[in-house]
């Protein structure tokens, strides 16, 4: 209130209080005995939200939920959010059908949750009601431990009454089929994506949501969770990129003007320099900065940048021993980000095929000699899922490490098959999986396991998938060198060659 823009903050506070009153979030406690009960304090959270060169002053009244320590309040807290693989497949299907994707946002989403517990809230200065500072909550409030779940339950009850069915593969995907008309909704907390082949049904759905909640109709999708989406319906192409997000990351760590480099890690990078902490005193600033950089890059990996997978995977293993060497390695990754800011995933659908590639590097981790699995999946020619992950156990041979990699990739293929069924696409079996190890393919296609009986039973489900016609393994040598290079890049430090030859980015 001492700032020059105090009037704008007062306006934001009043707007928040009006929203709370409209939703009947609380009831004032007039009885003195309630004051002595266990209360949860609250606070104002202020933020200036910048978008499209505009500034929006936002004030949020937030409960300090960490004070909820009752055992009954700590159970059943889980609230799902859409997987980014589901989001990419959602965009891929819309591109394939040449349908526009619409975006909506719920204003004050958590305030609609129907609370099932008794919570007394102590209001902060500027929010007292009739000079009273203790209230009983009728609805959920930002900050409470169960607020995300309350909101998700509320939205689920509203949408399912309209004939939508929640996906078993991703509980944030809703589908409705009425004859030839199909409508799909994807929810990520309070952000909604909608597409369908019946404009009237989409219009009716928007009207229903506006009646139930305070909604912002953002029109055609442009930016979702920091991922810029550009649909070109005339050409049947959709672009995904995180350029703006990554520019902000570079700015945050003072790397906006750094010199770009064509690979995130040196081909002969030795992780031993990360293990030997030569700093005489552990610098907490370096440790915090390393963790922040890894966190920012991890989100880029989840979104649109699989080429950062292996670098982030390796460097994140040394956070507990953060030193100047780790910070230098991370800054090199940021220099690579600077060099590749304009990279984007381009979706142009050309088939109905789901296929994948998997690979492993045997004993690649010099510290514990565990192997790393890399896999990726394409649907209709569009890259929708990828992973680079260290295996849970030490492999005794290259065949075993490749076999485990096939198993991990096969698990993802099963999930993708079920997810595609929600989009009414069921002719994807068997899924073709390409692997460059003939021994692993032989083991998967035969009944004998006498030489690999020490492998955990969870990896042998590949045999059942092959027997039931859900998976088909093929040896890859020359069929698709680009994809083979890509999977190797996900589990080995070959990214400089990958960037040169891959062609997955434009």
Tab-separated table of C-alpha atoms in Angstrom:
chain	number	residue	atom	x	y	z
A	1	UNK	CA	0.000	0.000	0.000
A	2	UNK	CA	3.059	2.263	0.111
A	3	UNK	CA	3.759	1.857	-3.600
A	4	UNK	CA	2.869	4.303	-6.318
A	5	UNK	CA	0.519	1.736	-7.862
A	6	UNK	CA	-1.352	1.105	-4.595
A	7	UNK	CA	-4.715	1.968	-6.193
A	8	UNK	CA	-4.312	-0.877	-8.697
A	9	UNK	CA	-3.539	-3.325	-5.908
A	10	UNK	CA	-6.586	-2.120	-3.956
A	11	UNK	CA	-8.680	-2.716	-7.047
A	12	UNK	CA	-7.256	-6.239	-7.359
A	13	UNK	CA	-7.987	-6.933	-3.666
A	14	UNK	CA	-11.575	-5.722	-4.042
A	15	UNK	CA	-12.032	-7.861	-7.146
A	16	UNK	CA	-10.853	-10.941	-5.244
A	17	UNK	CA	-13.169	-10.211	-2.302
A	18	UNK	CA	-16.113	-9.772	-4.679
A	19	UNK	CA	-15.336	-13.160	-6.234
A	20	UNK	CA	-15.225	-14.767	-2.791
A	21	UNK	CA	-18.608	-13.264	-1.891
A	22	UNK	CA	-20.206	-14.343	-5.166
A	23	UNK	CA	-19.126	-17.920	-4.552
A	24	UNK	CA	-20.249	-17.855	-0.899
A	25	UNK	CA	-16.839	-19.139	0.135
A	26	UNK	CA	-17.242	-18.487	3.863
A	27	UNK	CA	-19.635	-17.772	6.717
A	28	UNK	CA	-18.661	-15.359	9.518
A	29	UNK	CA	-18.235	-16.920	12.957
A	30	UNK	CA	-20.117	-14.756	15.446
A	31	UNK	CA	-19.702	-17.091	18.386
A	32	UNK	CA	-16.634	-16.428	20.536
A	33	UNK	CA	-16.141	-20.127	21.229
A	34	UNK	CA	-15.236	-20.731	17.588
A	35	UNK	CA	-12.274	-18.380	17.917
A	36	UNK	CA	-10.597	-20.819	20.299
A	37	UNK	CA	-10.884	-23.680	17.819
A	38	UNK	CA	-7.972	-24.658	15.630
A	39	UNK	CA	-7.843	-22.122	12.820
A	40	UNK	CA	-5.840	-21.919	9.612
A	41	UNK	CA	-4.268	-18.554	8.965
A	42	UNK	CA	-4.223	-16.915	5.540
A	43	UNK	CA	-2.329	-14.262	3.617
A	44	UNK	CA	-2.506	-12.090	0.536
A	45	UNK	CA	-0.431	-13.109	-2.464
A	46	UNK	CA	0.167	-10.364	-5.024
A	47	UNK	CA	1.409	-10.843	-8.569
A	48	UNK	CA	1.713	-8.864	-11.759
A	49	UNK	CA	0.785	-11.122	-14.654
A	50	UNK	CA	2.265	-10.099	-17.990
A	51	UNK	CA	0.840	-11.384	-21.259
A	52	UNK	CA	0.665	-9.901	-24.753
A	53	UNK	CA	2.439	-6.733	-23.588
A	54	UNK	CA	-0.258	-6.117	-20.976
A	55	UNK	CA	0.023	-6.079	-17.172
A	56	UNK	CA	-2.687	-7.500	-14.958
A	57	UNK	CA	-2.601	-6.897	-11.211
A	58	UNK	CA	-3.769	-9.978	-9.355
A	59	UNK	CA	-4.442	-10.442	-5.654
A	60	UNK	CA	-5.168	-13.872	-4.247
A	61	UNK	CA	-6.385	-14.713	-0.755
A	62	UNK	CA	-4.575	-17.927	0.119
A	63	UNK	CA	-4.967	-20.244	3.095
A	64	UNK	CA	-1.742	-21.386	4.718
A	65	UNK	CA	-2.580	-25.043	4.245
A	66	UNK	CA	0.631	-26.342	5.809
A	67	UNK	CA	-1.010	-25.617	9.175
A	68	UNK	CA	-3.536	-28.390	8.487
A	69	UNK	CA	-1.922	-31.196	10.417
A	70	UNK	CA	-4.924	-33.396	11.239
A	71	UNK	CA	-4.312	-36.966	9.984
A	72	UNK	CA	-7.795	-37.020	8.446
A	73	UNK	CA	-6.921	-33.938	6.396
A	74	UNK	CA	-3.733	-35.469	5.038
A	75	UNK	CA	-5.328	-38.437	3.260
A	76	UNK	CA	-6.994	-38.597	-0.151
A	77	UNK	CA	-5.286	-35.480	-1.514
A	78	UNK	CA	-4.481	-36.619	-5.042
A	79	UNK	CA	-5.781	-34.497	-7.913
A	80	UNK	CA	-4.783	-35.504	-11.467
A	81	UNK	CA	-3.421	-33.240	-14.186
A	82	UNK	CA	-3.182	-34.096	-17.870
A	83	UNK	CA	0.069	-35.689	-19.027
A	84	UNK	CA	1.899	-33.686	-21.649
A	85	UNK	CA	2.035	-36.828	-23.807
A	86	UNK	CA	-1.770	-36.766	-23.752
A	87	UNK	CA	-1.698	-33.091	-24.720
A	88	UNK	CA	0.575	-33.797	-27.689
A	89	UNK	CA	-1.626	-36.686	-28.841
A	90	UNK	CA	-4.669	-34.421	-28.386
A	91	UNK	CA	-3.063	-31.866	-30.725
A	92	UNK	CA	-1.975	-34.610	-33.126
A	93	UNK	CA	-5.522	-36.027	-33.468
A	94	UNK	CA	-6.991	-32.540	-33.983
A	95	UNK	CA	-4.365	-31.887	-36.674
A	96	UNK	CA	-5.088	-35.219	-38.328
A	97	UNK	CA	-8.829	-34.439	-38.444
A	98	UNK	CA	-8.097	-30.846	-39.471
A	99	UNK	CA	-10.178	-29.477	-36.583
A	100	UNK	CA	-9.497	-26.282	-34.572
A	101	UNK	CA	-8.672	-26.503	-30.874
A	102	UNK	CA	-10.391	-24.029	-28.549
A	103	UNK	CA	-9.038	-22.906	-25.210
A	104	UNK	CA	-10.896	-21.779	-22.086
A	105	UNK	CA	-9.788	-20.739	-18.628
A	106	UNK	CA	-11.710	-20.975	-15.343
A	107	UNK	CA	-11.536	-17.852	-13.166
A	108	UNK	CA	-11.061	-18.727	-9.488
A	109	UNK	CA	-11.358	-22.454	-10.159
A	110	UNK	CA	-10.555	-23.645	-6.628
A	111	UNK	CA	-13.368	-21.530	-5.178
A	112	UNK	CA	-15.945	-23.848	-6.778
A	113	UNK	CA	-14.829	-26.937	-4.883
A	114	UNK	CA	-17.399	-28.338	-2.450
A	115	UNK	CA	-15.658	-28.829	0.868
A	116	UNK	CA	-16.331	-31.898	3.038
A	117	UNK	CA	-14.471	-30.832	6.197
A	118	UNK	CA	-14.800	-28.163	8.869
A	119	UNK	CA	-12.182	-25.476	8.375
A	120	UNK	CA	-11.919	-22.247	10.392
A	121	UNK	CA	-9.974	-19.534	8.605
A	122	UNK	CA	-8.315	-16.476	10.097
A	123	UNK	CA	-8.586	-13.651	7.564
A	124	UNK	CA	-5.656	-11.286	6.888
A	125	UNK	CA	-5.746	-7.515	7.116
A	126	UNK	CA	-7.921	-5.997	4.414
A	127	UNK	CA	-10.364	-8.918	4.325
A	128	UNK	CA	-12.175	-8.650	7.667
A	129	UNK	CA	-15.946	-9.075	7.462
A	130	UNK	CA	-17.996	-6.925	9.868
A	131	UNK	CA	-14.811	-6.464	11.923
A	132	UNK	CA	-14.682	-10.270	12.351
A	133	UNK	CA	-11.516	-12.097	11.382
A	134	UNK	CA	-12.569	-15.763	11.872
A	135	UNK	CA	-14.769	-17.445	9.256
A	136	UNK	CA	-15.972	-20.957	8.465
A	137	UNK	CA	-15.299	-22.108	4.924
A	138	UNK	CA	-18.246	-23.249	2.803
A	139	UNK	CA	-16.142	-23.796	-0.321
A	140	UNK	CA	-12.526	-24.662	-0.903
A	141	UNK	CA	-9.877	-21.950	-1.007
A	142	UNK	CA	-6.463	-21.648	-2.597
A	143	UNK	CA	-3.792	-23.112	-0.351
A	144	UNK	CA	-5.834	-25.822	1.386
A	145	UNK	CA	-4.339	-29.273	1.006
A	146	UNK	CA	-7.455	-30.734	-0.622
A	147	UNK	CA	-8.427	-27.733	-2.778
A	148	UNK	CA	-7.123	-29.255	-6.060
A	149	UNK	CA	-9.092	-32.438	-5.401
A	150	UNK	CA	-12.273	-30.519	-4.508
A	151	UNK	CA	-12.055	-28.581	-7.769
A	152	UNK	CA	-11.353	-31.690	-9.838
A	153	UNK	CA	-14.322	-33.474	-8.264
A	154	UNK	CA	-16.581	-30.500	-9.009
A	155	UNK	CA	-15.535	-30.258	-12.647
A	156	UNK	CA	-15.819	-34.016	-13.075
A	157	UNK	CA	-19.388	-34.033	-11.723
A	158	UNK	CA	-20.426	-31.170	-14.043
A	159	UNK	CA	-18.876	-32.573	-17.220
A	160	UNK	CA	-19.974	-36.182	-16.740
A	161	UNK	CA	-23.619	-35.077	-16.346
A	162	UNK	CA	-23.384	-33.862	-19.948
A	163	UNK	CA	-22.580	-37.332	-21.249
A	164	UNK	CA	-18.795	-37.066	-21.201
A	165	UNK	CA	-16.797	-40.135	-20.195
A	166	UNK	CA	-13.536	-39.868	-18.272
A	167	UNK	CA	-10.638	-41.706	-19.841
A	168	UNK	CA	-9.177	-44.610	-17.903
A	169	UNK	CA	-5.736	-43.878	-19.374
A	170	UNK	CA	-5.692	-40.189	-18.441
A	171	UNK	CA	-8.357	-39.016	-15.965
A	172	UNK	CA	-8.148	-35.455	-17.332
A	173	UNK	CA	-9.317	-36.457	-20.815
A	174	UNK	CA	-13.088	-36.481	-21.396
A	175	UNK	CA	-14.820	-37.779	-24.518
A	176	UNK	CA	-18.422	-37.716	-25.728
A	177	UNK	CA	-19.752	-39.620	-28.736
A	178	UNK	CA	-23.285	-39.063	-29.991
A	179	UNK	CA	-23.708	-40.749	-33.339
A	180	UNK	CA	-21.100	-39.311	-35.670
A	181	UNK	CA	-20.567	-36.233	-33.446
A	182	UNK	CA	-17.513	-36.403	-31.220
A	183	UNK	CA	-16.236	-33.900	-28.672
A	184	UNK	CA	-13.014	-34.051	-26.652
A	185	UNK	CA	-12.033	-32.039	-23.563
A	186	UNK	CA	-8.612	-31.941	-21.899
A	187	UNK	CA	-8.268	-30.411	-18.422
A	188	UNK	CA	-5.061	-29.167	-16.783
A	189	UNK	CA	-6.103	-27.724	-13.403
A	190	UNK	CA	-8.120	-24.710	-14.635
A	191	UNK	CA	-7.104	-24.686	-18.317
A	192	UNK	CA	-9.382	-26.448	-20.812
A	193	UNK	CA	-8.811	-27.519	-24.394
A	194	UNK	CA	-11.772	-28.491	-26.568
A	195	UNK	CA	-12.121	-29.836	-30.082
A	196	UNK	CA	-14.788	-31.775	-31.947
A	197	UNK	CA	-16.451	-32.264	-35.314
A	198	UNK	CA	-19.765	-30.622	-34.371
A	199	UNK	CA	-19.611	-26.848	-33.903
A	200	UNK	CA	-23.057	-26.705	-32.288
A	201	UNK	CA	-22.061	-29.180	-29.580
A	202	UNK	CA	-18.902	-27.188	-28.880
A	203	UNK	CA	-20.927	-23.980	-28.632
A	204	UNK	CA	-23.432	-25.646	-26.278
A	205	UNK	CA	-20.588	-26.963	-24.120
A	206	UNK	CA	-19.065	-23.491	-23.825
A	207	UNK	CA	-22.452	-22.068	-22.786
A	208	UNK	CA	-22.874	-24.783	-20.166
A	209	UNK	CA	-19.432	-24.116	-18.685
A	210	UNK	CA	-20.148	-20.375	-18.622
A	211	UNK	CA	-23.339	-21.068	-16.654
A	212	UNK	CA	-21.563	-23.281	-14.137
A	213	UNK	CA	-18.309	-21.326	-13.725
A	214	UNK	CA	-16.806	-17.952	-14.526
A	215	UNK	CA	-14.983	-18.715	-17.752
A	216	UNK	CA	-12.637	-16.903	-20.092
A	217	UNK	CA	-13.063	-17.925	-23.713
A	218	UNK	CA	-9.563	-17.593	-25.150
A	219	UNK	CA	-10.621	-18.589	-28.648
A	220	UNK	CA	-8.285	-20.730	-30.743
A	221	UNK	CA	-5.386	-22.254	-28.863
A	222	UNK	CA	-2.216	-20.189	-28.893
A	223	UNK	CA	-0.364	-20.797	-25.623
A	224	UNK	CA	-0.946	-23.761	-23.332
A	225	UNK	CA	1.213	-24.255	-20.215
A	226	UNK	CA	4.029	-22.224	-21.732
A	227	UNK	CA	3.899	-24.189	-25.012
A	228	UNK	CA	3.148	-22.057	-28.041
A	229	UNK	CA	0.756	-23.807	-30.420
A	230	UNK	CA	0.193	-22.579	-33.958
A	231	UNK	CA	-2.457	-24.339	-36.034
A	232	UNK	CA	-2.486	-23.943	-39.810
A	233	UNK	CA	-5.742	-25.684	-40.733
A	234	UNK	CA	-5.376	-24.919	-44.436
A	235	UNK	CA	-2.054	-26.748	-44.613
A	236	UNK	CA	-2.955	-29.362	-41.984
A	237	UNK	CA	0.107	-28.500	-39.910
A	238	UNK	CA	0.519	-27.656	-36.224
A	239	UNK	CA	3.716	-26.274	-34.676
A	240	UNK	CA	4.690	-26.672	-31.015
A	241	UNK	CA	7.526	-24.721	-29.433
A	242	UNK	CA	8.669	-23.270	-26.106
A	243	UNK	CA	10.724	-20.390	-27.439
A	244	UNK	CA	9.195	-17.749	-25.152
A	245	UNK	CA	9.516	-19.982	-22.081
A	246	UNK	CA	13.165	-20.768	-22.843
A	247	UNK	CA	13.928	-17.100	-23.492
A	248	UNK	CA	12.627	-16.371	-19.994
A	249	UNK	CA	14.809	-19.176	-18.611
A	250	UNK	CA	17.887	-17.676	-20.255
A	251	UNK	CA	16.966	-14.253	-18.928
A	252	UNK	CA	16.435	-15.619	-15.424
A	253	UNK	CA	19.969	-17.027	-15.300
A	254	UNK	CA	21.655	-14.093	-17.090
A	255	UNK	CA	22.380	-16.128	-20.220
A	256	UNK	CA	20.371	-14.112	-22.744
A	257	UNK	CA	23.506	-12.760	-24.402
A	258	UNK	CA	25.592	-15.902	-24.186
A	259	UNK	CA	27.243	-17.463	-27.248
A	260	UNK	CA	25.290	-20.411	-28.614
A	261	UNK	CA	26.768	-23.874	-29.057
A	262	UNK	CA	25.571	-26.776	-31.211
A	263	UNK	CA	25.507	-29.550	-28.560
A	264	UNK	CA	24.416	-29.566	-24.901
A	265	UNK	CA	27.292	-31.769	-23.711
A	266	UNK	CA	30.747	-32.633	-24.936
A	267	UNK	CA	30.921	-36.023	-26.673
A	268	UNK	CA	33.675	-37.121	-24.263
A	269	UNK	CA	32.060	-35.594	-21.184
A	270	UNK	CA	33.338	-37.293	-18.022
A	271	UNK	CA	30.919	-37.350	-15.108
A	272	UNK	CA	33.783	-37.815	-12.637
A	273	UNK	CA	34.323	-34.059	-12.615
A	274	UNK	CA	30.828	-33.768	-11.172
A	275	UNK	CA	31.558	-36.288	-8.420
A	276	UNK	CA	34.803	-34.655	-7.252
A	277	UNK	CA	33.771	-31.601	-5.320
A	278	UNK	CA	36.890	-29.459	-5.290
A	279	UNK	CA	35.153	-26.494	-3.713
A	280	UNK	CA	36.508	-26.022	-0.208
A	281	UNK	CA	33.147	-24.823	1.037
A	282	UNK	CA	29.832	-25.989	-0.381
A	283	UNK	CA	28.285	-22.878	-1.878
A	284	UNK	CA	24.538	-22.897	-1.231
A	285	UNK	CA	24.033	-20.298	-3.953
A	286	UNK	CA	25.588	-22.635	-6.521
A	287	UNK	CA	23.515	-25.547	-5.238
A	288	UNK	CA	20.261	-23.586	-5.441
A	289	UNK	CA	21.099	-22.229	-8.876
A	290	UNK	CA	21.869	-25.714	-10.202
A	291	UNK	CA	18.572	-27.065	-8.909
A	292	UNK	CA	16.664	-24.163	-10.447
A	293	UNK	CA	18.291	-24.626	-13.857
A	294	UNK	CA	17.598	-28.371	-13.819
A	295	UNK	CA	13.982	-27.748	-12.854
A	296	UNK	CA	13.476	-25.242	-15.686
A	297	UNK	CA	15.129	-27.506	-18.259
A	298	UNK	CA	13.157	-30.543	-17.074
A	299	UNK	CA	9.912	-28.814	-17.992
A	300	UNK	CA	11.269	-28.054	-21.463
A	301	UNK	CA	12.101	-31.763	-21.834
A	302	UNK	CA	8.548	-32.708	-20.871
A	303	UNK	CA	7.099	-30.212	-23.336
A	304	UNK	CA	8.776	-30.040	-26.733
A	305	UNK	CA	12.518	-30.626	-26.304
A	306	UNK	CA	13.463	-34.335	-26.292
A	307	UNK	CA	16.938	-33.322	-27.480
A	308	UNK	CA	17.645	-32.081	-23.947
A	309	UNK	CA	16.679	-35.434	-22.408
A	310	UNK	CA	20.037	-37.092	-21.863
A	311	UNK	CA	21.864	-33.938	-20.767
A	312	UNK	CA	19.253	-33.102	-18.130
A	313	UNK	CA	19.000	-36.756	-17.072
A	314	UNK	CA	22.742	-37.069	-16.466
A	315	UNK	CA	23.297	-33.704	-14.793
A	316	UNK	CA	20.267	-34.030	-12.504
A	317	UNK	CA	21.892	-37.075	-10.874
A	318	UNK	CA	24.519	-34.844	-9.238
A	319	UNK	CA	22.337	-32.255	-7.543
A	320	UNK	CA	23.281	-33.492	-4.088
A	321	UNK	CA	26.931	-32.807	-4.888
A	322	UNK	CA	26.430	-29.530	-6.717
A	323	UNK	CA	29.665	-27.680	-7.420
A	324	UNK	CA	31.086	-25.216	-9.899
A	325	UNK	CA	31.711	-28.044	-12.418
A	326	UNK	CA	28.008	-28.922	-12.451
A	327	UNK	CA	27.068	-25.270	-12.874
A	328	UNK	CA	29.495	-24.972	-15.811
A	329	UNK	CA	27.962	-28.068	-17.442
A	330	UNK	CA	24.463	-26.668	-16.973
A	331	UNK	CA	25.482	-23.344	-18.469
A	332	UNK	CA	26.666	-25.238	-21.536
A	333	UNK	CA	23.169	-26.705	-21.845
A	334	UNK	CA	21.772	-23.168	-21.656
A	335	UNK	CA	24.180	-22.113	-24.410
A	336	UNK	CA	22.796	-24.958	-26.500
A	337	UNK	CA	19.267	-23.740	-25.725
A	338	UNK	CA	20.322	-20.314	-26.972
A	339	UNK	CA	21.585	-21.893	-30.211
A	340	UNK	CA	18.350	-23.863	-30.746
A	341	UNK	CA	15.719	-21.372	-29.570
A	342	UNK	CA	13.817	-21.599	-32.847
A	343	UNK	CA	13.465	-25.390	-32.782
A	344	UNK	CA	9.872	-26.602	-32.887
A	345	UNK	CA	7.964	-29.841	-33.253
A	346	UNK	CA	6.040	-29.898	-36.515
A	347	UNK	CA	2.928	-32.076	-36.703
A	348	UNK	CA	1.796	-33.077	-40.178
A	349	UNK	CA	-0.190	-36.306	-40.043
A	350	UNK	CA	0.235	-38.836	-42.821
A	351	UNK	CA	-1.048	-42.201	-41.547
A	352	UNK	CA	-2.780	-44.066	-38.719
A	353	UNK	CA	0.307	-45.967	-37.591
A	354	UNK	CA	1.710	-46.076	-34.063
A	355	UNK	CA	5.313	-47.186	-33.931
A	356	UNK	CA	8.300	-46.713	-31.673
A	357	UNK	CA	12.057	-46.994	-31.365
A	358	UNK	CA	14.033	-48.095	-28.349
A	359	UNK	CA	17.680	-48.421	-27.460
A	360	UNK	CA	19.957	-48.749	-24.435
A	361	UNK	CA	23.582	-48.080	-23.585
A	362	UNK	CA	25.010	-50.964	-21.601
A	363	UNK	CA	26.604	-49.886	-18.312
A	364	UNK	CA	26.756	-46.273	-19.404
A	365	UNK	CA	26.768	-44.799	-15.904
A	366	UNK	CA	30.351	-44.944	-14.670
A	367	UNK	CA	29.304	-44.614	-11.042
A	368	UNK	CA	26.908	-47.565	-10.624
A	369	UNK	CA	27.239	-49.175	-14.090
A	370	UNK	CA	23.519	-49.034	-14.772
A	371	UNK	CA	22.282	-48.680	-18.323
A	372	UNK	CA	20.096	-45.917	-19.722
A	373	UNK	CA	16.942	-46.567	-21.728
A	374	UNK	CA	15.876	-44.286	-24.548
A	375	UNK	CA	12.641	-44.627	-26.494
A	376	UNK	CA	10.298	-42.534	-28.605
A	377	UNK	CA	6.883	-43.068	-30.214
A	378	UNK	CA	5.279	-41.601	-33.288
A	379	UNK	CA	1.635	-41.591	-34.246
A	380	UNK	CA	0.629	-40.578	-37.768
A	381	UNK	CA	4.227	-39.493	-38.276
A	382	UNK	CA	4.140	-37.098	-35.289
A	383	UNK	CA	6.425	-37.440	-32.282
A	384	UNK	CA	4.178	-37.742	-29.218
A	385	UNK	CA	6.133	-39.546	-26.483
A	386	UNK	CA	9.777	-39.937	-25.464
A	387	UNK	CA	11.875	-40.849	-22.475
A	388	UNK	CA	15.484	-41.154	-21.376
A	389	UNK	CA	15.749	-42.961	-18.052
A	390	UNK	CA	18.350	-44.880	-16.100
A	391	UNK	CA	17.377	-48.506	-15.550
A	392	UNK	CA	16.524	-49.692	-12.057
A	393	UNK	CA	19.019	-52.577	-12.007
A	394	UNK	CA	22.460	-53.426	-13.343
A	395	UNK	CA	22.367	-55.418	-16.595
A	396	UNK	CA	24.796	-58.311	-17.018
A	397	UNK	CA	24.931	-58.038	-20.811
A	398	UNK	CA	24.022	-55.730	-23.657
A	399	UNK	CA	21.221	-58.144	-24.555
A	400	UNK	CA	19.735	-57.780	-21.101
A	401	UNK	CA	19.943	-53.967	-21.134
A	402	UNK	CA	18.266	-53.863	-24.573
A	403	UNK	CA	15.608	-56.346	-23.420
A	404	UNK	CA	14.793	-54.143	-20.411
A	405	UNK	CA	14.638	-51.115	-22.722
A	406	UNK	CA	12.106	-52.945	-24.929
A	407	UNK	CA	10.066	-53.726	-21.816
A	408	UNK	CA	9.979	-50.090	-20.689
A	409	UNK	CA	9.011	-48.940	-24.185
A	410	UNK	CA	6.357	-51.678	-24.455
A	411	UNK	CA	4.708	-50.400	-21.261
A	412	UNK	CA	4.408	-46.969	-22.870
A	413	UNK	CA	2.987	-48.506	-26.047
A	414	UNK	CA	0.240	-50.246	-24.047
A	415	UNK	CA	-0.740	-46.926	-22.482
A	416	UNK	CA	-0.763	-45.192	-25.872
A	417	UNK	CA	-2.948	-47.939	-27.386
A	418	UNK	CA	-5.543	-47.458	-24.650
A	419	UNK	CA	-5.359	-43.687	-24.992
A	420	UNK	CA	-5.918	-43.889	-28.755
A	421	UNK	CA	-9.061	-45.942	-28.138
A	422	UNK	CA	-10.509	-42.918	-26.336
A	423	UNK	CA	-10.081	-41.040	-29.626
A	424	UNK	CA	-11.902	-43.857	-31.453
A	425	UNK	CA	-8.695	-45.149	-33.046
A	426	UNK	CA	-8.328	-48.888	-32.504
A	427	UNK	CA	-6.507	-50.230	-35.553
A	428	UNK	CA	-2.983	-49.584	-34.257
A	429	UNK	CA	-2.150	-53.140	-33.112
A	430	UNK	CA	0.311	-54.642	-33.372
A	431	UNK	CA	2.613	-51.745	-32.534
A	432	UNK	CA	5.858	-52.010	-34.447
A	433	UNK	CA	8.889	-51.525	-32.212
A	434	UNK	CA	12.306	-51.052	-33.785
A	435	UNK	CA	15.394	-52.252	-31.916
A	436	UNK	CA	19.025	-52.587	-32.999
A	437	UNK	CA	19.840	-55.693	-30.930
A	438	UNK	CA	19.033	-59.026	-32.602
A	439	UNK	CA	19.705	-61.035	-29.437
A	440	UNK	CA	17.101	-59.084	-27.447
A	441	UNK	CA	14.565	-59.542	-30.254
A	442	UNK	CA	15.319	-63.298	-30.322
A	443	UNK	CA	14.811	-63.583	-26.562
A	444	UNK	CA	11.506	-61.695	-26.766
A	445	UNK	CA	10.212	-63.902	-29.593
A	446	UNK	CA	11.103	-67.260	-28.037
A	447	UNK	CA	9.762	-69.124	-25.050
A	448	UNK	CA	13.120	-69.996	-23.557
A	449	UNK	CA	14.422	-67.817	-20.757
A	450	UNK	CA	16.997	-70.142	-19.224
A	451	UNK	CA	19.869	-67.759	-19.874
A	452	UNK	CA	17.925	-64.742	-18.651
A	453	UNK	CA	15.995	-66.228	-15.741
A	454	UNK	CA	17.660	-63.755	-13.388
A	455	UNK	CA	15.795	-60.886	-15.081
A	456	UNK	CA	12.903	-59.640	-12.992
A	457	UNK	CA	9.550	-61.086	-14.042
A	458	UNK	CA	8.140	-57.640	-14.825
A	459	UNK	CA	10.303	-57.455	-17.954
A	460	UNK	CA	9.017	-60.735	-19.411
A	461	UNK	CA	5.553	-59.381	-20.144
A	462	UNK	CA	6.927	-58.512	-23.610
A	463	UNK	CA	6.450	-62.177	-24.573
A	464	UNK	CA	2.764	-61.994	-23.698
A	465	UNK	CA	2.306	-58.806	-25.746
A	466	UNK	CA	3.932	-60.434	-28.781
A	467	UNK	CA	1.890	-63.612	-28.353
A	468	UNK	CA	-1.370	-61.604	-28.170
A	469	UNK	CA	-0.514	-59.613	-31.280
A	470	UNK	CA	-0.096	-56.260	-29.517
A	471	UNK	CA	3.618	-55.841	-30.191
A	472	UNK	CA	5.903	-56.664	-33.112
A	473	UNK	CA	9.661	-56.282	-32.818
A	474	UNK	CA	11.768	-55.435	-35.835
A	475	UNK	CA	15.499	-55.139	-36.183
A	476	UNK	CA	16.548	-51.677	-37.341
A	477	UNK	CA	19.703	-51.215	-39.325
A	478	UNK	CA	19.046	-49.133	-42.423
A	479	UNK	CA	15.249	-48.744	-42.468
A	480	UNK	CA	15.185	-45.480	-40.555
A	481	UNK	CA	18.600	-44.122	-39.667
A	482	UNK	CA	17.089	-40.831	-38.489
A	483	UNK	CA	14.968	-42.510	-35.812
A	484	UNK	CA	17.827	-44.813	-34.848
A	485	UNK	CA	19.995	-41.739	-34.335
A	486	UNK	CA	17.225	-40.148	-32.280
A	487	UNK	CA	16.895	-43.048	-29.829
A	488	UNK	CA	20.658	-43.232	-29.436
A	489	UNK	CA	20.651	-39.508	-28.716
A	490	UNK	CA	18.149	-40.110	-25.929
A	491	UNK	CA	20.424	-42.494	-24.063
A	492	UNK	CA	23.911	-41.546	-25.224
A	493	UNK	CA	25.788	-38.330	-25.712
A	494	UNK	CA	25.365	-38.177	-29.503
A	495	UNK	CA	23.254	-35.068	-29.663
A	496	UNK	CA	25.574	-33.058	-31.888
A	497	UNK	CA	25.140	-35.673	-34.648
A	498	UNK	CA	21.435	-35.948	-33.881
A	499	UNK	CA	20.817	-32.233	-34.350
A	500	UNK	CA	22.633	-32.355	-37.683
A	501	UNK	CA	20.808	-35.390	-39.075
A	502	UNK	CA	17.562	-35.782	-37.159
A	503	UNK	CA	15.062	-33.684	-39.079
A	504	UNK	CA	12.448	-33.963	-36.323
A	505	UNK	CA	12.776	-30.250	-35.665
A	506	UNK	CA	12.270	-27.462	-38.150
